[in-house]
Structure formats: C-alpha cells, structure tokens
C-alpha cells in the first residue's frame, strides 16, 4: 500500500510518544519519574467537572454548533476583552478540539503551497509539522540561550521574504518558558506591520507566569496589528483540562468562517458537555488557577536549583509555562541519546531538544509533584555523574 506523500514528510509527536511510553512503563509497575508531557498533575477543578456532569444530566449530548456553543463563545469573547484587551464578538471565535486543533485548522485556511511561516526555535514541535501538512514551508529562526531564546526584531526582519505569510509567536513559550516583555512584543508587532505579515499568537500558557512577568497579547498593541493577529488559546494548561480537548481561536470573521468550514468537515463541534465545563472555568472563581500557578512556582525553584547544581547541566530560569530547557551540550551526547539512556538506566522521562529544534538541550516539564521532582533530580544527577566518569 502506498501512503500519501504528506505523511512521510511529517515527524510523529515525540511529546505524546514519550509520555505514552512513560505511562505504559508505570502501568507495568516500573517506578518512572516523568517530566515528559506538559500536563498539569492536578485533577480538573471540581466545579468544572460538576458543570460538565450537569450538562450530561441535562442531555447536552447531541451535535452542537460547529464553531462552538453560543454561551461558550460569549464567555470567551468576554474573557478576551477583560483579560487581554482584545475586542472580539462571539462570531470572531471558534471553539476547537484543543488549542492544537485551532492551530492546525488555521494553517489549513491560511497556508498555500510554498507559503513561508516563520517559527522561532526552540519551538513547540507541532508548529512546523502543521505548516508542512498544509503544504507550507516552515522557516526556522534559531534563537540564543544568551538572549533567553527570544527572536530579535532584526532576526525576524532577516527571515522575511516575498513568500512570508505568517509569524508564529508563543509567549510564554513551550519549550523554554521564556516570556516576551510588553516592549518586545510592541517592537515585533511593528516589524510584522511593516512587512504585511500575519501573526498567530499561541497564548496557551498566558496564566502561568512567575516573578511579576507580564503577558501582553500582541493583538492588543494597536488596531492595525489586531487586524493581522489570530489569537489561539485553550483550557488545558490553565485549568488542568488536557484531556477535555477544548481550545479556541479568535480572529476576523472571515478567518473564523473559513475555519468553521474546515472544522465542519473534520472534527465538527467539540464534545458538547465538555464545553459546559469550559464555560464554568471562565465564569466561576479563578482561584484554582492561582493555586496551581503557586504550586508550579515552588516546583520551578526546586527544579531550577537542582539542574544548575549538576555539573555539566544548566538552564535559564523560566518566566512562564512549566518547563525548564536544559543545556546538555557539555555531556557530549545528542539529546536523543541522552533521553533514551536516561529513561533506560534511571527511569526518568524527558523530551529530547531535537524535537523542538535544539539538539543540545532537553525539556523537563515540572507540572508534576514535588516528590517526583526530588527523586527525578537525584537520578538525573547520578546519570550525568556517570557520563562524566565514562
Ligand atoms: N503541549 C504539551 C507538550 O508540549 C502536550 C503534548 C503535545 O500536545 O505536544 O508536552
């Protein structure tokens, strides 16, 4: 059988593969410390679960509007106005199967054969693959650890060609945890406007910020950039709702209508009763978010100190999200070699940086409990000591 050529051009998702492997090993009784998927270890807050259960009991189990339940689109429009200073109406919003599908769908409606999409590296591993599946060309711009893995306005300018269509911005960033300051966002917006680009702003980690870091939605910089921005977000990370698969995009009515057409022929509506959980997440108290972020903040201190006390390893202190991006170049191993033998010998799961376009690094998610972090860091230290004695 001959599969379509597009499949062979795409790399499978390593974040999902390694976290599935870690879960499988644990199910077999192996004591694995997993720092793999970016998945909060907290249960979904109970008021959100209750709202979904109530929706089930009320029979909200049928097909719904393709672009999302009207009440959820209204709640998202309000959230974007209040939290992000983005003035959207419900018809500017599409509810999608996770934040991931909002991005996938967007590439389908925007990108044509040969269109270039500028992606700063390290990047979340699905961006380039989504561009390729849509027939576009990912243009990867390598950023530097010394610059906190931020693309500079000069780098962005240099990457622009007549085929450039879209710039992908992800702040706070997966995998580095870096957060662009409002001023940096304003300067990038200027470059985007000068070159008539579009920008997709993946804001899935917007609530997970530390030490007073500030999130500015690029679409809120001015009315011109607002017209050229697609904002993507979701409930998975802020509300610990990874398995619910509820995300969204906000953009011009033209883009949202086009995305609804693609969605109507692919996933249809997001699970109806899950959307009622999402409504409760937005409408009720935000204390659950604050509590989870406070826990991540403590874990961040512990993992950051532990990494930087292991000779041969180092990482910048992340300002947001729940990842540390650890430089392993002094160990002399590729990121895949490092992660494979770390899992095999110490039962510690981490994601090789090659998946994010940086083979000299590995990503550790600290959205896991403190005991796993403490045990995992001891094992990591033992592993790295073992390498240096080889
Ligand atoms: N986004 C999360 C991560 O990077 C979940 C897995 C995935 O969808 O890639 O680990």
Short mmCIF file of C-alpha atoms and ligand atoms in Angstrom, two decimals:
data_model
loop_
_atom_site.label_atom_id
_atom_site.label_comp_id
_atom_site.label_asym_id
_atom_site.label_seq_id
_atom_site.Cartn_x
_atom_site.Cartn_y
_atom_site.Cartn_z
CA UNK A 1 0.00 0.00 0.00
CA UNK A 2 1.26 3.46 -0.84
CA UNK A 3 0.56 6.13 1.76
CA UNK A 4 0.17 9.76 0.78
CA UNK A 5 3.49 11.59 0.49
CA UNK A 6 2.49 14.15 3.12
CA UNK A 7 2.73 11.51 5.85
CA UNK A 8 6.38 10.75 5.15
CA UNK A 9 7.23 14.45 5.47
CA UNK A 10 5.86 14.63 8.97
CA UNK A 11 7.65 13.66 12.18
CA UNK A 12 5.48 11.95 14.82
CA UNK A 13 4.83 13.89 18.04
CA UNK A 14 7.65 12.96 20.45
CA UNK A 15 5.97 14.69 23.41
CA UNK A 16 2.99 12.40 23.07
CA UNK A 17 5.08 9.31 22.26
CA UNK A 18 7.44 9.67 25.24
CA UNK A 19 4.70 10.50 27.73
CA UNK A 20 2.70 7.48 26.49
CA UNK A 21 5.83 5.33 26.95
CA UNK A 22 6.32 6.66 30.49
CA UNK A 23 2.67 5.95 31.34
CA UNK A 24 2.98 2.46 29.89
CA UNK A 25 6.11 1.74 31.96
CA UNK A 26 4.33 2.96 35.07
CA UNK A 27 1.36 0.70 34.30
CA UNK A 28 3.85 -2.18 34.17
CA UNK A 29 4.89 -1.34 37.71
CA UNK A 30 8.15 0.45 36.80
CA UNK A 31 8.90 3.44 39.01
CA UNK A 32 9.26 6.14 36.34
CA UNK A 33 9.78 9.83 37.08
CA UNK A 34 8.11 11.51 34.16
CA UNK A 35 8.98 15.04 33.09
CA UNK A 36 7.66 14.42 29.62
CA UNK A 37 4.29 15.86 28.57
CA UNK A 38 3.28 19.33 29.59
CA UNK A 39 0.33 18.09 31.56
CA UNK A 40 -0.57 19.50 34.98
CA UNK A 41 -0.75 16.74 37.58
CA UNK A 42 -3.75 18.33 39.34
CA UNK A 43 -7.25 16.96 38.84
CA UNK A 44 -9.55 19.27 36.88
CA UNK A 45 -11.13 21.60 39.49
CA UNK A 46 -14.34 20.05 40.77
CA UNK A 47 -16.68 22.94 39.88
CA UNK A 48 -15.65 22.46 36.23
CA UNK A 49 -16.33 18.72 36.41
CA UNK A 50 -19.67 19.40 38.10
CA UNK A 51 -20.74 21.73 35.30
CA UNK A 52 -19.92 19.08 32.68
CA UNK A 53 -21.79 16.42 34.71
CA UNK A 54 -24.81 18.72 34.97
CA UNK A 55 -24.68 19.26 31.20
CA UNK A 56 -24.65 15.49 30.71
CA UNK A 57 -27.64 15.09 33.03
CA UNK A 58 -29.46 17.81 31.12
CA UNK A 59 -28.97 15.91 27.87
CA UNK A 60 -26.36 18.20 26.34
CA UNK A 61 -25.09 15.18 24.47
CA UNK A 62 -26.05 15.96 20.89
CA UNK A 63 -24.35 17.67 17.97
CA UNK A 64 -23.79 21.33 18.63
CA UNK A 65 -22.93 24.33 16.51
CA UNK A 66 -19.68 23.63 14.61
CA UNK A 67 -17.96 26.78 15.89
CA UNK A 68 -18.94 26.11 19.49
CA UNK A 69 -21.78 26.54 21.99
CA UNK A 70 -23.04 30.16 21.80
CA UNK A 71 -22.67 30.54 25.58
CA UNK A 72 -19.02 29.47 25.43
CA UNK A 73 -18.23 31.77 22.52
CA UNK A 74 -19.78 34.63 24.51
CA UNK A 75 -17.78 33.75 27.61
CA UNK A 76 -14.55 33.58 25.59
CA UNK A 77 -15.28 36.95 23.95
CA UNK A 78 -15.72 38.44 27.42
CA UNK A 79 -12.54 36.81 28.72
CA UNK A 80 -10.54 38.16 25.78
CA UNK A 81 -11.91 41.65 26.41
CA UNK A 82 -11.29 41.63 30.15
CA UNK A 83 -8.01 39.70 30.37
CA UNK A 84 -6.37 40.54 27.06
CA UNK A 85 -7.86 43.85 25.94
CA UNK A 86 -8.95 42.22 22.67
CA UNK A 87 -12.30 43.37 21.38
CA UNK A 88 -13.94 40.32 19.85
CA UNK A 89 -17.60 39.39 19.37
CA UNK A 90 -18.74 35.74 19.63
CA UNK A 91 -18.67 35.44 15.81
CA UNK A 92 -14.93 36.12 15.94
CA UNK A 93 -14.40 32.93 17.93
CA UNK A 94 -14.22 29.26 17.08
CA UNK A 95 -14.06 26.57 19.76
CA UNK A 96 -11.73 23.79 18.66
CA UNK A 97 -10.57 20.35 19.73
CA UNK A 98 -7.82 21.66 21.99
CA UNK A 99 -5.60 24.64 21.27
CA UNK A 100 -3.70 22.29 18.97
CA UNK A 101 -6.56 21.94 16.50
CA UNK A 102 -7.10 25.70 16.37
CA UNK A 103 -3.54 25.99 15.04
CA UNK A 104 -3.82 23.03 12.70
CA UNK A 105 -7.09 24.36 11.30
CA UNK A 106 -5.64 27.85 10.91
CA UNK A 107 -2.76 26.52 8.80
CA UNK A 108 -5.31 24.80 6.58
CA UNK A 109 -7.19 28.02 5.90
CA UNK A 110 -4.18 30.34 5.54
CA UNK A 111 -1.27 28.45 4.05
CA UNK A 112 -0.87 27.60 0.40
CA UNK A 113 1.79 25.53 -1.34
CA UNK A 114 5.15 27.23 -0.79
CA UNK A 115 3.94 29.90 1.66
CA UNK A 116 6.55 30.55 4.31
CA UNK A 117 5.77 30.51 8.02
CA UNK A 118 8.41 31.98 10.30
CA UNK A 119 8.91 29.99 13.50
CA UNK A 120 11.47 30.90 16.16
CA UNK A 121 13.38 27.88 17.52
CA UNK A 122 13.21 26.29 20.04
CA UNK A 123 9.57 25.83 19.03
CA UNK A 124 6.70 23.66 20.11
CA UNK A 125 7.20 20.61 17.97
CA UNK A 126 3.83 20.60 16.21
CA UNK A 127 4.15 24.04 14.56
CA UNK A 128 6.48 23.06 11.69
CA UNK A 129 4.60 19.81 11.10
CA UNK A 130 1.26 21.62 10.85
CA UNK A 131 2.78 24.01 8.31
CA UNK A 132 4.17 21.10 6.27
CA UNK A 133 0.85 19.24 6.33
CA UNK A 134 -0.77 22.39 4.91
CA UNK A 135 1.84 22.45 2.11
CA UNK A 136 3.76 25.42 3.51
CA UNK A 137 7.42 25.87 4.29
CA UNK A 138 8.48 26.35 7.92
CA UNK A 139 11.27 28.92 8.12
CA UNK A 140 13.09 28.23 11.35
CA UNK A 141 14.94 31.08 13.07
CA UNK A 142 17.36 29.90 15.75
CA UNK A 143 17.31 31.99 18.90
CA UNK A 144 20.06 32.08 21.52
CA UNK A 145 20.10 30.92 25.13
CA UNK A 146 22.01 34.13 25.96
CA UNK A 147 19.01 36.08 24.64
CA UNK A 148 16.61 33.94 26.68
CA UNK A 149 15.57 32.19 23.48
CA UNK A 150 13.80 35.26 22.12
CA UNK A 151 13.75 36.18 18.46
CA UNK A 152 15.12 39.69 17.92
CA UNK A 153 13.39 42.17 15.58
CA UNK A 154 16.50 42.01 13.33
CA UNK A 155 16.28 38.21 13.12
CA UNK A 156 12.62 38.45 12.21
CA UNK A 157 13.33 41.04 9.51
CA UNK A 158 16.10 38.89 8.04
CA UNK A 159 13.80 35.86 7.80
CA UNK A 160 11.15 37.71 5.80
CA UNK A 161 10.92 37.03 2.04
CA UNK A 162 8.22 37.77 -0.53
CA UNK A 163 6.73 34.33 0.31
CA UNK A 164 6.44 35.01 4.05
CA UNK A 165 2.87 34.86 5.21
CA UNK A 166 2.70 34.14 8.89
CA UNK A 167 4.81 34.53 12.02
CA UNK A 168 4.26 32.16 14.95
CA UNK A 169 4.60 33.76 18.37
CA UNK A 170 4.39 31.67 21.53
CA UNK A 171 4.78 33.57 24.78
CA UNK A 172 5.09 32.18 27.44
CA UNK A 173 6.97 29.64 25.41
CA UNK A 174 6.91 25.91 25.23
CA UNK A 175 9.64 24.52 25.49
CA UNK A 176 11.78 27.31 27.02
CA UNK A 177 9.42 29.09 29.42
CA UNK A 178 10.58 32.42 28.08
CA UNK A 179 8.17 35.37 28.20
CA UNK A 180 8.49 38.37 25.87
CA UNK A 181 8.15 41.68 27.68
CA UNK A 182 5.37 44.05 26.55
CA UNK A 183 8.01 46.28 24.96
CA UNK A 184 9.50 43.37 23.00
CA UNK A 185 6.01 42.43 21.81
CA UNK A 186 5.41 46.00 20.61
CA UNK A 187 8.63 46.03 18.62
CA UNK A 188 7.83 42.66 16.98
CA UNK A 189 4.36 43.99 16.13
CA UNK A 190 5.98 46.91 14.33
CA UNK A 191 8.08 44.57 12.16
CA UNK A 192 5.04 42.43 11.36
CA UNK A 193 3.09 45.52 10.29
CA UNK A 194 5.92 46.94 8.21
CA UNK A 195 6.11 43.70 6.25
CA UNK A 196 2.38 42.95 5.97
CA UNK A 197 2.69 39.62 7.76
CA UNK A 198 0.04 37.84 9.74
CA UNK A 199 0.82 36.62 13.24
CA UNK A 200 -0.62 33.73 15.19
CA UNK A 201 -0.21 34.23 18.90
CA UNK A 202 -0.32 30.97 20.82
CA UNK A 203 -1.24 32.10 24.34
CA UNK A 204 -1.98 28.73 25.92
CA UNK A 205 0.43 29.44 28.84
CA UNK A 206 -0.65 33.07 29.40
CA UNK A 207 -1.76 32.48 33.01
CA UNK A 208 1.38 30.65 34.06
CA UNK A 209 3.76 33.48 34.89
CA UNK A 210 6.33 34.00 37.66
CA UNK A 211 8.13 36.82 39.45
CA UNK A 212 5.84 39.52 38.10
CA UNK A 213 6.32 38.63 34.42
CA UNK A 214 3.65 40.29 32.31
CA UNK A 215 1.76 38.88 29.36
CA UNK A 216 0.75 41.22 26.55
CA UNK A 217 -1.39 39.84 23.73
CA UNK A 218 0.19 41.08 20.54
CA UNK A 219 -3.26 41.74 19.07
CA UNK A 220 -3.80 44.36 21.78
CA UNK A 221 -0.82 46.50 20.74
CA UNK A 222 -2.84 48.62 18.29
CA UNK A 223 -5.78 48.35 15.91
CA UNK A 224 -3.57 47.61 12.87
CA UNK A 225 -1.89 44.59 14.41
CA UNK A 226 -5.26 43.50 15.82
CA UNK A 227 -6.44 43.05 12.19
CA UNK A 228 -3.42 40.88 11.41
CA UNK A 229 -3.46 38.67 14.52
CA UNK A 230 -5.03 35.30 15.18
CA UNK A 231 -5.08 34.54 18.91
CA UNK A 232 -5.05 30.90 19.95
CA UNK A 233 -5.68 29.64 23.45
CA UNK A 234 -7.29 26.81 25.39
CA UNK A 235 -8.26 25.39 28.75
CA UNK A 236 -5.77 22.53 29.06
CA UNK A 237 -2.88 24.21 30.84
CA UNK A 238 -4.56 26.91 32.95
CA UNK A 239 -7.40 24.74 34.23
CA UNK A 240 -5.74 21.32 34.09
CA UNK A 241 -8.14 20.16 31.36
CA UNK A 242 -5.71 18.44 28.99
CA UNK A 243 -7.98 15.51 28.16
CA UNK A 244 -11.09 17.63 27.67
CA UNK A 245 -9.82 18.94 24.35
CA UNK A 246 -11.27 22.44 24.47
CA UNK A 247 -9.35 25.27 22.82
CA UNK A 248 -10.21 28.22 20.64
CA UNK A 249 -9.05 30.77 18.12
CA UNK A 250 -10.12 34.40 17.81
CA UNK A 251 -9.69 36.35 14.60
CA UNK A 252 -11.56 38.19 11.85
CA UNK A 253 -14.98 36.82 10.91
CA UNK A 254 -13.52 35.87 7.52
CA UNK A 255 -10.89 33.60 9.08
CA UNK A 256 -13.27 32.14 11.65
CA UNK A 257 -15.86 31.34 8.97
CA UNK A 258 -13.18 29.60 6.90
CA UNK A 259 -12.01 27.62 9.94
CA UNK A 260 -15.62 26.62 10.62
CA UNK A 261 -15.85 25.19 7.10
CA UNK A 262 -12.74 23.04 7.67
CA UNK A 263 -13.99 22.07 11.14
CA UNK A 264 -17.42 21.15 9.70
CA UNK A 265 -15.71 18.55 7.53
CA UNK A 266 -13.25 17.28 10.09
CA UNK A 267 -13.98 17.27 13.83
CA UNK A 268 -17.42 19.01 13.87
CA UNK A 269 -18.21 20.54 17.24
CA UNK A 270 -16.06 19.96 20.33
CA UNK A 271 -17.68 17.47 22.75
CA UNK A 272 -20.82 19.35 23.83
CA UNK A 273 -20.79 18.70 27.57
CA UNK A 274 -17.04 19.40 27.77
CA UNK A 275 -17.83 22.90 26.53
CA UNK A 276 -20.07 23.43 29.58
CA UNK A 277 -17.11 22.61 31.78
CA UNK A 278 -15.17 25.28 29.92
CA UNK A 279 -17.96 27.82 30.47
CA UNK A 280 -17.74 27.17 34.22
CA UNK A 281 -13.95 27.51 34.06
CA UNK A 282 -14.31 31.04 32.68
CA UNK A 283 -17.33 32.18 34.66
CA UNK A 284 -16.52 30.95 38.13
CA UNK A 285 -13.70 31.78 40.54
CA UNK A 286 -10.17 31.90 39.14
CA UNK A 287 -8.66 30.85 42.49
CA UNK A 288 -7.95 27.36 41.13
CA UNK A 289 -5.65 28.87 38.51
CA UNK A 290 -3.82 30.92 41.14
CA UNK A 291 -3.37 27.86 43.36
CA UNK A 292 -1.91 25.77 40.56
CA UNK A 293 0.42 28.56 39.46
CA UNK A 294 1.60 28.97 43.07
CA UNK A 295 2.45 25.25 43.15
CA UNK A 296 4.28 25.48 39.81
CA UNK A 297 6.24 28.43 41.16
CA UNK A 298 7.55 26.37 44.10
CA UNK A 299 8.45 23.47 41.85
CA UNK A 300 10.22 25.82 39.48
CA UNK A 301 12.56 26.97 42.26
CA UNK A 302 13.40 23.41 43.21
CA UNK A 303 14.00 22.10 39.70
CA UNK A 304 15.93 25.20 38.60
CA UNK A 305 18.30 24.95 41.59
CA UNK A 306 18.70 21.21 41.17
CA UNK A 307 19.56 21.43 37.45
CA UNK A 308 22.06 24.21 37.91
CA UNK A 309 23.78 22.36 40.74
CA UNK A 310 24.53 19.37 38.50
CA UNK A 311 27.97 19.91 36.93
CA UNK A 312 27.58 19.87 33.15
CA UNK A 313 23.93 20.96 33.06
CA UNK A 314 22.44 24.44 33.03
CA UNK A 315 19.18 26.18 32.23
CA UNK A 316 17.86 29.73 32.29
CA UNK A 317 15.22 30.48 34.91
CA UNK A 318 11.89 30.37 33.08
CA UNK A 319 9.49 33.30 33.50
CA UNK A 320 6.44 31.33 32.47
CA UNK A 321 4.89 27.97 31.46
CA UNK A 322 6.11 24.88 33.33
CA UNK A 323 9.21 23.76 31.51
CA UNK A 324 12.94 24.04 32.02
CA UNK A 325 15.03 23.81 28.89
CA UNK A 326 18.30 22.28 29.94
CA UNK A 327 21.57 22.64 28.04
CA UNK A 328 23.24 19.21 27.90
CA UNK A 329 25.99 20.06 25.39
CA UNK A 330 28.76 19.54 27.97
CA UNK A 331 27.77 15.88 28.29
CA UNK A 332 28.77 15.28 24.65
CA UNK A 333 25.55 13.39 23.94
CA UNK A 334 22.85 14.14 21.42
CA UNK A 335 19.50 14.88 23.01
CA UNK A 336 18.05 11.59 21.80
CA UNK A 337 20.99 9.55 23.16
CA UNK A 338 20.73 11.44 26.43
CA UNK A 339 16.98 10.93 26.86
CA UNK A 340 16.99 7.30 25.73
CA UNK A 341 19.69 6.24 28.14
CA UNK A 342 18.26 8.40 30.94
CA UNK A 343 14.95 6.58 30.60
CA UNK A 344 16.57 3.19 30.28
CA UNK A 345 19.09 3.45 33.09
CA UNK A 346 17.40 5.81 35.57
CA UNK A 347 13.73 5.58 34.61
CA UNK A 348 13.49 9.33 34.09
CA UNK A 349 11.45 10.53 31.10
CA UNK A 350 12.40 13.80 29.40
CA UNK A 351 11.87 15.15 25.90
CA UNK A 352 14.91 15.44 23.59
CA UNK A 353 15.51 19.03 22.45
CA UNK A 354 15.84 17.85 18.85
CA UNK A 355 12.05 17.63 18.81
CA UNK A 356 11.96 21.39 19.45
CA UNK A 357 14.79 22.24 17.05
CA UNK A 358 17.60 22.31 19.66
CA UNK A 359 19.64 19.11 19.85
CA UNK A 360 21.91 20.49 22.59
CA UNK A 361 19.03 20.61 25.09
CA UNK A 362 16.36 18.52 26.77
CA UNK A 363 12.98 19.67 28.07
CA UNK A 364 11.71 18.82 31.53
CA UNK A 365 8.13 19.58 32.47
CA UNK A 366 7.73 20.41 36.16
CA UNK A 367 3.95 20.12 36.05
CA UNK A 368 4.44 17.15 38.31
CA UNK A 369 4.54 16.58 42.05
CA UNK A 370 7.42 17.63 44.28
CA UNK A 371 8.36 14.07 45.20
CA UNK A 372 8.83 13.15 41.53
CA UNK A 373 10.92 16.28 41.06
CA UNK A 374 13.15 15.49 44.04
CA UNK A 375 13.62 11.83 43.15
CA UNK A 376 13.99 12.60 39.45
CA UNK A 377 16.67 15.22 40.05
CA UNK A 378 18.70 12.79 42.18
CA UNK A 379 18.51 10.23 39.40
CA UNK A 380 19.41 12.82 36.78
CA UNK A 381 22.43 13.89 38.82
CA UNK A 382 23.56 10.26 39.14
CA UNK A 383 23.13 9.79 35.40
CA UNK A 384 25.16 12.88 34.48
CA UNK A 385 27.91 11.96 37.00
CA UNK A 386 28.03 8.54 35.38
CA UNK A 387 28.57 10.13 31.95
CA UNK A 388 31.40 12.35 33.16
CA UNK A 389 33.18 9.35 34.69
CA UNK A 390 32.95 7.33 31.47
N1 LIG B 1 1.68 20.54 24.54
C1 LIG B 1 2.10 19.58 25.50
C2 LIG B 1 3.59 19.35 25.42
O1 LIG B 1 4.31 20.02 24.70
C3 LIG B 1 1.31 18.32 25.39
C4 LIG B 1 1.73 17.34 24.35
C5 LIG B 1 1.57 17.86 22.98
O2 LIG B 1 0.45 18.08 22.55
O3 LIG B 1 2.60 18.13 22.36
O4 LIG B 1 4.08 18.49 26.11
#
